[in-house]
Coordinates of C-alpha atoms in Angstrom, one line a residue:
M19 CA 0.0 0.0 0.0
Y20 CA 2.8 2.5 0.9
T21 CA 4.6 1.7 -2.4
A22 CA 1.4 2.2 -4.4
L23 CA 0.6 5.4 -2.5
R24 CA 4.0 6.8 -3.4
L25 CA 3.8 5.7 -7.0
Q26 CA 0.4 7.3 -7.3
K27 CA 1.9 10.6 -6.1
K28 CA 5.1 10.4 -8.2
L29 CA 3.9 9.1 -11.6
R30 CA 2.8 11.6 -14.2
A31 CA -0.7 11.2 -15.7
G32 CA -0.7 8.4 -18.3
E33 CA 2.9 7.4 -17.5
A34 CA 1.9 4.0 -16.0
E35 CA -0.9 2.0 -14.7
V36 CA -0.6 0.6 -11.1
T37 CA -2.5 -2.6 -10.3
V38 CA -2.7 -3.8 -6.7
V39 CA -3.5 -7.4 -6.1
T40 CA -4.5 -8.1 -2.5
P41 CA -6.6 -10.7 -0.6
D42 CA -8.2 -8.0 1.5
P43 CA -9.6 -4.6 0.5
Y44 CA -7.7 -2.9 3.3
M45 CA -4.2 -2.6 4.8
T46 CA -4.0 -3.6 8.5
Y47 CA -1.8 -1.4 10.8
Q48 CA -0.6 -4.3 12.9
P49 CA 0.9 -2.4 15.8
F50 CA -2.6 -1.4 16.8
L51 CA -3.9 -5.0 16.9
P52 CA -3.3 -5.4 20.7
E53 CA -5.3 -2.2 21.4
A54 CA -8.0 -3.4 19.1
A55 CA -8.1 -6.7 21.1
A56 CA -8.3 -4.7 24.3
G57 CA -11.2 -2.5 23.0
S58 CA -9.2 0.7 23.1
I59 CA -9.6 1.2 19.3
S60 CA -12.5 0.1 17.0
P61 CA -11.5 -2.6 14.5
R62 CA -12.4 -0.5 11.5
H63 CA -9.9 2.2 12.6
V64 CA -7.0 -0.3 12.6
V65 CA -7.4 -0.8 8.9
V66 CA -7.0 1.5 5.9
P67 CA -9.5 1.0 3.0
L68 CA -7.4 0.7 -0.2
R69 CA -10.1 2.0 -2.6
R70 CA -10.2 5.2 -0.7
V71 CA -6.5 6.0 -0.4
L72 CA -5.4 4.4 -3.8
G73 CA -7.9 6.2 -6.0
G74 CA -5.3 6.3 -8.9
C75 CA -4.7 2.6 -8.8
R76 CA -6.6 -0.4 -10.1
I77 CA -7.5 -2.6 -7.1
V78 CA -8.0 -6.4 -7.7
I79 CA -9.3 -8.2 -4.6
G80 CA -7.7 -11.6 -5.1
E81 CA -4.8 -13.8 -4.3
A82 CA -1.7 -14.4 -6.4
R83 CA -1.3 -18.2 -6.6
S84 CA 1.9 -18.2 -8.7
I85 CA 4.2 -15.8 -10.6
D86 CA 6.0 -16.6 -13.8
H87 CA 8.4 -13.8 -14.1
A88 CA 10.0 -15.2 -17.2
K89 CA 6.7 -14.6 -18.9
R90 CA 5.8 -11.6 -16.8
T91 CA 2.5 -13.0 -15.6
A92 CA 0.8 -13.6 -12.3
T93 CA -1.9 -16.2 -11.8
V94 CA -4.6 -14.7 -9.6
T95 CA -7.8 -16.1 -8.1
T96 CA -10.5 -13.6 -7.2
L97 CA -13.7 -13.7 -5.3
A98 CA -15.5 -14.4 -8.5
T99 CA -13.3 -17.3 -9.7
A100 CA -15.3 -20.1 -8.2
D101 CA -18.6 -18.7 -9.6
E102 CA -17.2 -18.1 -13.0
G103 CA -16.0 -21.6 -13.4
T104 CA -13.2 -20.6 -15.8
G105 CA -10.3 -21.0 -13.5
P106 CA -7.8 -18.4 -12.3
Q107 CA -7.0 -15.4 -14.4
E108 CA -3.5 -14.3 -15.6
I109 CA -2.5 -10.7 -15.1
A110 CA 0.4 -9.5 -17.3
Y111 CA 2.8 -6.9 -16.1
D112 CA 5.9 -4.9 -17.0
E113 CA 7.3 -4.3 -13.5
L114 CA 6.6 -6.6 -10.5
V115 CA 6.6 -5.4 -6.9
L116 CA 6.4 -8.2 -4.4
A117 CA 5.4 -7.2 -0.9
P118 CA 3.1 -9.9 0.4
G119 CA 4.6 -9.8 4.0
S120 CA 4.7 -12.9 6.1
I121 CA 2.3 -15.5 7.7
S122 CA 2.4 -17.1 11.1
R123 CA 5.0 -19.9 11.5
A124 CA 3.2 -22.8 13.0
L125 CA 5.5 -25.6 14.3
P126 CA 4.3 -29.3 14.3
V127 CA 3.1 -29.2 17.9
P128 CA 0.4 -31.8 18.5
G129 CA -3.0 -30.1 18.9
L130 CA -1.8 -26.7 17.8
A131 CA -3.8 -26.7 14.5
D132 CA -6.9 -27.7 16.5
Y133 CA -6.7 -25.3 19.4
G134 CA -4.2 -22.5 18.6
I135 CA -5.3 -18.9 18.1
G136 CA -3.1 -16.6 15.9
F137 CA -2.6 -12.9 16.3
K138 CA -1.7 -11.5 13.0
T139 CA -4.9 -10.1 11.5
V140 CA -7.6 -7.8 12.8
E141 CA -10.1 -10.7 12.6
E142 CA -7.9 -12.8 14.9
A143 CA -7.5 -9.8 17.3
I144 CA -11.2 -9.2 17.6
G145 CA -11.9 -12.9 17.7
L146 CA -9.5 -13.3 20.6
R147 CA -11.1 -10.5 22.5
N148 CA -14.5 -12.1 22.1
H149 CA -13.0 -15.4 23.1
V150 CA -11.4 -14.2 26.3
I151 CA -14.7 -12.5 27.5
E152 CA -16.6 -15.7 26.5
Q153 CA -14.2 -17.8 28.7
M154 CA -15.0 -15.5 31.6
D155 CA -18.7 -16.0 30.9
I156 CA -18.2 -19.8 30.9
A157 CA -16.2 -19.7 34.1
S158 CA -18.9 -17.6 35.8
S159 CA -21.7 -19.9 34.8
T160 CA -20.2 -23.4 35.2
R161 CA -20.4 -25.6 38.3
D162 CA -17.5 -27.7 37.2
P163 CA -14.2 -26.5 38.8
A164 CA -12.1 -28.2 36.1
I165 CA -14.0 -26.3 33.3
R166 CA -13.7 -23.1 35.3
D167 CA -9.9 -23.4 35.8
A168 CA -9.4 -24.2 32.1
A169 CA -11.5 -21.3 31.0
L170 CA -9.6 -18.9 33.3
T171 CA -6.1 -20.1 32.1
F172 CA -4.6 -18.1 29.2
V173 CA -1.4 -19.3 27.6
F174 CA 0.6 -17.1 25.2
V175 CA 3.5 -18.7 23.2
G176 CA 6.1 -16.2 21.9
G177 CA 7.9 -13.4 23.7
G178 CA 8.2 -10.9 20.8
Y179 CA 6.1 -7.8 20.2
A180 CA 2.9 -9.6 19.3
G181 CA 2.9 -12.0 22.3
V182 CA 3.9 -9.5 25.0
E183 CA 1.7 -6.7 23.8
A184 CA -1.3 -8.9 23.2
L185 CA -0.9 -10.5 26.7
G186 CA -0.4 -7.2 28.4
E187 CA -3.4 -5.5 26.8
L188 CA -5.8 -8.5 27.2
Q189 CA -4.8 -9.2 30.8
D190 CA -5.4 -5.5 31.5
M191 CA -8.9 -5.7 29.8
A192 CA -9.8 -9.0 31.6
R193 CA -8.8 -7.7 35.0
Y194 CA -11.0 -4.7 34.4
A195 CA -13.9 -6.8 33.2
A196 CA -13.7 -9.2 36.2
R197 CA -15.2 -6.5 38.5
Y198 CA -18.5 -6.9 36.7
Y199 CA -18.8 -10.7 37.5
H200 CA -20.3 -11.5 40.8
N201 CA -18.3 -14.7 41.2
L202 CA -15.0 -13.9 39.5
K203 CA -11.9 -12.1 40.8
A204 CA -8.9 -10.9 38.8
E205 CA -6.8 -13.2 41.0
D206 CA -8.7 -16.3 39.7
M207 CA -7.2 -15.9 36.2
K208 CA -3.9 -17.5 35.3
W209 CA -1.8 -15.9 32.6
V210 CA 1.2 -17.7 31.2
L211 CA 3.9 -16.4 28.7
V212 CA 6.1 -19.1 27.2
E213 CA 9.3 -18.1 25.4
A214 CA 11.9 -20.5 23.9
S215 CA 14.9 -18.1 24.3
D216 CA 16.4 -16.6 27.4
R217 CA 14.8 -13.2 27.1
I218 CA 11.7 -11.4 25.8
L219 CA 11.3 -8.3 23.6
P220 CA 14.9 -8.5 22.2
E221 CA 14.2 -5.3 20.1
V222 CA 14.1 -3.0 23.2
G223 CA 17.4 -4.3 24.5
P224 CA 18.3 -6.6 27.5
E225 CA 17.8 -4.0 30.2
M226 CA 14.3 -3.2 29.1
G227 CA 13.6 -6.9 28.5
V228 CA 14.5 -7.6 32.2
Y229 CA 12.3 -4.7 33.3
T230 CA 9.4 -6.1 31.2
I231 CA 9.7 -9.5 32.8
R232 CA 9.7 -8.0 36.3
E233 CA 6.7 -5.8 35.4
L234 CA 4.7 -8.8 34.0
R235 CA 5.5 -11.0 37.0
G236 CA 4.5 -8.2 39.3
R237 CA 1.1 -8.3 37.7
G238 CA 0.8 -12.0 38.4
I239 CA 1.8 -13.2 34.9
D240 CA 3.8 -16.5 34.9
V241 CA 6.7 -15.9 32.5
R242 CA 8.6 -19.0 31.4
L243 CA 11.9 -18.4 29.6
E244 CA 13.9 -21.1 27.8
T245 CA 10.7 -23.1 27.6
R246 CA 8.8 -24.6 24.6
L247 CA 5.3 -25.8 24.1
E248 CA 5.5 -29.5 23.6
S249 CA 1.8 -30.3 23.1
C250 CA -1.7 -28.8 23.4
E251 CA -3.8 -31.9 22.7
N252 CA -7.1 -32.2 24.5
R253 CA -6.8 -28.6 25.5
V254 CA -3.9 -29.2 27.8
A255 CA -0.8 -27.1 27.3
V256 CA 2.3 -29.3 28.0
L257 CA 5.5 -27.3 28.4
S258 CA 9.1 -28.6 28.0
D259 CA 9.8 -28.0 31.8
G260 CA 7.1 -30.6 32.6
S261 CA 4.3 -28.1 33.5
R262 CA 0.8 -28.9 32.4
F263 CA -1.9 -26.3 32.0
P264 CA -5.5 -27.3 31.2
T265 CA -6.6 -24.3 29.1
R266 CA -9.2 -23.2 26.6
T267 CA -7.0 -20.4 25.3
L268 CA -3.7 -20.9 23.6
V269 CA -2.4 -17.9 21.6
W270 CA 0.5 -18.6 19.2
T271 CA 2.8 -15.7 18.3
A272 CA 6.0 -17.6 18.0
G273 CA 7.4 -16.2 14.8
V274 CA 6.5 -15.7 11.1
K275 CA 7.6 -17.2 7.8
P276 CA 7.6 -15.8 4.3
H277 CA 4.4 -15.8 2.3
P278 CA 3.8 -19.0 0.3
V279 CA 3.5 -17.1 -3.0
L280 CA 7.3 -16.6 -3.0
A281 CA 7.8 -20.3 -3.3
A282 CA 5.4 -20.3 -6.2
S283 CA 7.5 -18.0 -8.2
D284 CA 10.7 -18.4 -10.3
L285 CA 12.5 -15.7 -8.4
P286 CA 15.7 -16.4 -6.3
R287 CA 15.2 -17.0 -2.6
N288 CA 17.6 -17.4 0.3
E289 CA 17.7 -20.3 2.8
R290 CA 14.9 -18.7 4.9
G291 CA 12.6 -18.4 1.9
R292 CA 12.9 -14.7 1.5
L293 CA 13.7 -13.0 -1.9
V294 CA 17.3 -12.2 -2.4
C295 CA 17.4 -8.5 -3.0
T296 CA 19.9 -5.7 -3.6
A297 CA 20.2 -2.5 -1.6
F298 CA 18.3 -0.8 -4.5
L299 CA 15.3 -3.1 -3.5
T300 CA 15.5 -5.0 -6.8
V301 CA 15.5 -8.8 -6.9
E302 CA 19.1 -9.8 -7.4
G303 CA 20.0 -11.1 -10.8
V304 CA 16.5 -10.4 -12.2
E305 CA 15.3 -7.4 -14.2
H306 CA 12.0 -5.6 -13.6
A307 CA 11.3 -7.3 -10.2
W308 CA 11.3 -5.4 -6.9
A309 CA 10.6 -6.4 -3.3
A310 CA 10.3 -4.9 0.2
G311 CA 9.1 -5.8 3.7
D312 CA 9.1 -9.2 5.3
A313 CA 9.4 -10.9 1.9
A314 CA 12.7 -9.3 1.0
A315 CA 16.1 -10.1 2.3
V316 CA 17.7 -6.6 1.9
P317 CA 21.4 -6.1 2.8
D318 CA 21.9 -3.7 5.6
I319 CA 24.6 -1.3 4.2
T320 CA 24.7 0.6 7.5
A321 CA 25.8 -2.4 9.5
A322 CA 29.4 -2.6 10.8
E323 CA 29.8 -6.2 9.8
P324 CA 29.2 -7.2 6.2
G325 CA 26.5 -9.7 5.2
R326 CA 23.8 -8.5 7.6
E327 CA 20.2 -8.1 6.4
C328 CA 17.6 -5.5 7.4
A329 CA 15.3 -6.8 10.1
P330 CA 11.9 -7.8 8.9
N331 CA 9.9 -5.2 10.9
A332 CA 7.4 -2.5 10.1
Q333 CA 10.0 0.3 10.6
N334 CA 12.1 -1.1 7.7
A335 CA 9.1 -2.1 5.5
V336 CA 7.5 1.4 5.5
R337 CA 10.8 3.1 4.7
Q338 CA 11.7 0.5 2.0
A339 CA 8.3 1.1 0.3
R340 CA 9.1 4.8 -0.3
V341 CA 12.6 4.1 -1.6
L342 CA 11.3 1.3 -3.8
A343 CA 8.6 3.5 -5.3
D344 CA 11.2 6.3 -6.0
N345 CA 13.6 3.8 -7.6
L346 CA 10.9 2.3 -9.7
V347 CA 9.9 5.7 -11.1
A348 CA 13.6 6.5 -11.6
S349 CA 14.1 3.2 -13.5
L350 CA 11.1 4.0 -15.8
R351 CA 12.7 7.4 -16.5
G352 CA 16.3 6.2 -16.9
E353 CA 17.5 8.0 -13.8
V354 CA 19.9 6.9 -11.1
L355 CA 18.6 4.6 -8.3
T356 CA 19.2 5.1 -4.6
E357 CA 20.4 2.5 -2.1
Y358 CA 18.2 1.8 0.9
A359 CA 20.0 2.9 4.1
H360 CA 18.1 3.2 7.4
R361 CA 19.0 4.8 10.7
Y362 CA 17.6 2.8 13.6
V363 CA 15.1 5.0 15.5
G364 CA 14.3 2.6 18.3
S365 CA 11.6 0.4 19.6
V366 CA 8.5 0.9 21.7
A367 CA 6.1 -1.6 23.2
S368 CA 2.9 -1.3 25.3
L369 CA 2.3 -3.6 28.3
G370 CA -1.3 -2.5 28.9
L371 CA -2.9 0.8 29.9
H372 CA -0.3 3.4 31.1
Q373 CA 2.5 0.8 31.0
G374 CA 5.2 0.3 28.4
V375 CA 8.9 0.1 27.5
A376 CA 10.8 2.0 24.9
H377 CA 14.4 2.4 23.6
I378 CA 14.4 5.5 21.3
Y379 CA 17.5 7.3 20.0
G380 CA 19.6 5.6 22.7
R381 CA 17.3 6.6 25.5
K382 CA 15.5 4.0 27.7
L383 CA 12.0 4.7 28.9
K384 CA 9.6 2.7 31.0
G385 CA 6.2 3.0 32.6
Y386 CA 3.9 5.9 31.7
P387 CA 6.5 7.8 29.6
A388 CA 7.2 4.8 27.4
W389 CA 3.4 4.0 27.0
F390 CA 2.8 7.7 26.0
M391 CA 5.8 7.4 23.5
H392 CA 4.3 4.2 22.1
R393 CA 1.0 5.9 21.4
A394 CA 2.6 9.1 20.0
Y395 CA 4.9 7.2 17.7
H396 CA 2.3 4.9 16.2
L397 CA -0.2 7.8 15.9
S398 CA 2.3 9.6 13.8
R399 CA 2.9 6.5 11.7
V400 CA -0.6 5.2 11.0
P401 CA -1.5 6.2 7.4
T402 CA -3.9 9.0 6.4
F403 CA -5.1 12.0 8.4
N404 CA -8.5 10.5 8.6
R405 CA -7.3 7.4 10.6
K406 CA -5.0 9.6 12.8
M407 CA -8.0 11.7 13.9
R408 CA -10.3 8.7 14.5
V409 CA -7.7 6.9 16.6
L410 CA -7.0 10.0 18.6
A411 CA -10.7 10.6 19.2
E412 CA -11.2 7.0 20.4
W413 CA -8.2 7.3 22.8
T414 CA -9.7 10.5 24.2
L415 CA -13.1 9.0 24.7
S416 CA -11.7 5.9 26.3
G417 CA -9.9 8.1 28.8
L418 CA -13.2 9.8 29.7
F419 CA -15.5 6.8 29.8
K420 CA -15.4 3.2 31.1
R421 CA -14.2 0.4 28.8
E422 CA -16.6 -1.7 26.8
I423 CA -16.5 -5.3 28.0
V424 CA -19.2 -6.9 25.7
S425 CA -18.3 -10.0 23.7
L426 CA -19.7 -10.0 20.1
G427 CA -18.7 -13.6 19.4
S428 CA -22.0 -14.1 17.5
L429 CA -20.5 -11.9 14.7
E430 CA -18.5 -14.9 13.7
H431 CA -21.7 -16.8 13.1
P432 CA -24.1 -14.1 11.7
R433 CA -26.6 -16.6 10.3
A434 CA -27.0 -18.7 13.4
E435 CA -30.1 -16.7 14.6
F436 CA -31.8 -17.0 11.3
E437 CA -31.0 -20.7 11.0
L438 CA -32.5 -21.2 14.4
A439 CA -35.7 -19.3 13.4
A440 CA -35.9 -21.3 10.1
G441 CA -35.6 -24.6 12.0
G442 CA -32.1 -25.4 10.9
G443 CA -30.5 -25.9 14.2
H444 CA -29.6 -24.4 17.6
R445 CA -27.6 -21.3 18.6
H446 CA -23.9 -22.0 18.0
H447 CA -22.9 -21.1 21.5
L448 CA -25.6 -22.8 23.5
P449 CA -26.1 -26.6 23.9
P450 CA -29.3 -28.1 22.3
P451 CA -32.2 -28.3 24.7
P452 CA -33.0 -31.7 26.2
P453 CA -35.6 -33.7 24.4
P454 CA -39.2 -33.4 25.8
A455 CA -40.1 -35.9 28.4
P456 CA -42.5 -38.6 27.1
E457 CA -46.2 -37.9 28.1
P458 CA -47.7 -40.4 30.6
P459 CA -50.1 -42.8 29.0
Q460 CA -53.7 -41.6 28.9
E461 CA -56.3 -43.7 30.7
S462 CA -58.9 -45.3 28.5
Q463 CA -62.3 -43.5 28.4
G464 CA -64.1 -46.7 27.6

């Protein structure tokens, strides 16, 4: 989206046509997902509608299945492909920009595919919020202590940004919601963070990582370092240290991997599956192919030691997009290209309301100043003035009024009510009613 936005601005009228192929009609600003899950921001304000901001581009809502760069074609399935019955369509191009990002990296852990919850899309973030509140409803209404304990146990795997921020925001929200349940207390809930390495939040440095662990443990969160999830079959999280946690909530944020479309192309990839790129953001050894973001292995020309690559984070992706667009326009006009060189600004992370850690321009912040810096930084980075104002308005209102603690899990099954009315079944979240008792035999009137 950032590349197309820049091209739209830089290209002259009639100079080129920009086609954007994307599975979703919006771009998700992922750093706001934890706040969307906690209810601080509405889901629609975490996304940017492409048709509104890319008015000068052709938007195709579909998914690139394969790319034949030798023929300059991309095979794309759209929402209409199944109904048309003619198979995928081929889109021809002159210049290719590949920026599909990454997807969650799921390891072959028994039970993970059945019970794991991701945290990479706005749908997953809102689904998780609804799920957590629904578990509190289950715990409040059950008479079975085993079900209650499992419902109030929340296990997060992965100590990076996504895992720590999601855990911090959701625990904050759940503790607030607990005051409205007559038979639940915040202390009844068990929150567990599992991390395979020896530290969390490596981006903010070791000192801030240690502070974060101390802060989380002070809030009653069980942080397990150098520990792996061995299994989660039958809704029991089994850890490598021998611990067992019966749980109905297992959130998986343990890393990402390149988008599968890269493997379905004839472009060169490295051992990790990312596209081998130059500092000019062109695909190495290939003409008319460009890449940026998580999909691109871009050499870091600012690093002291040679051979290092730019970290696959949002900070690099957004900056690369601008350089890529400028280089693409320069290439079309026969001008000189510019190498991508970044200056590390720093990292910020939220740990819930009024809590955070930050390492910016060499300065280390924690607590309220870091949380404020986190909000200020991301407000400045979220695209479009419209979104900035909407997010700022929501933050202002949430500071003046109480949080919303309602679960809208029924949104995931919008036809359930009508199916029930039409005689097609029962509500998805309630058990079917017991069959009616047989009527006693009538006495004969003879």
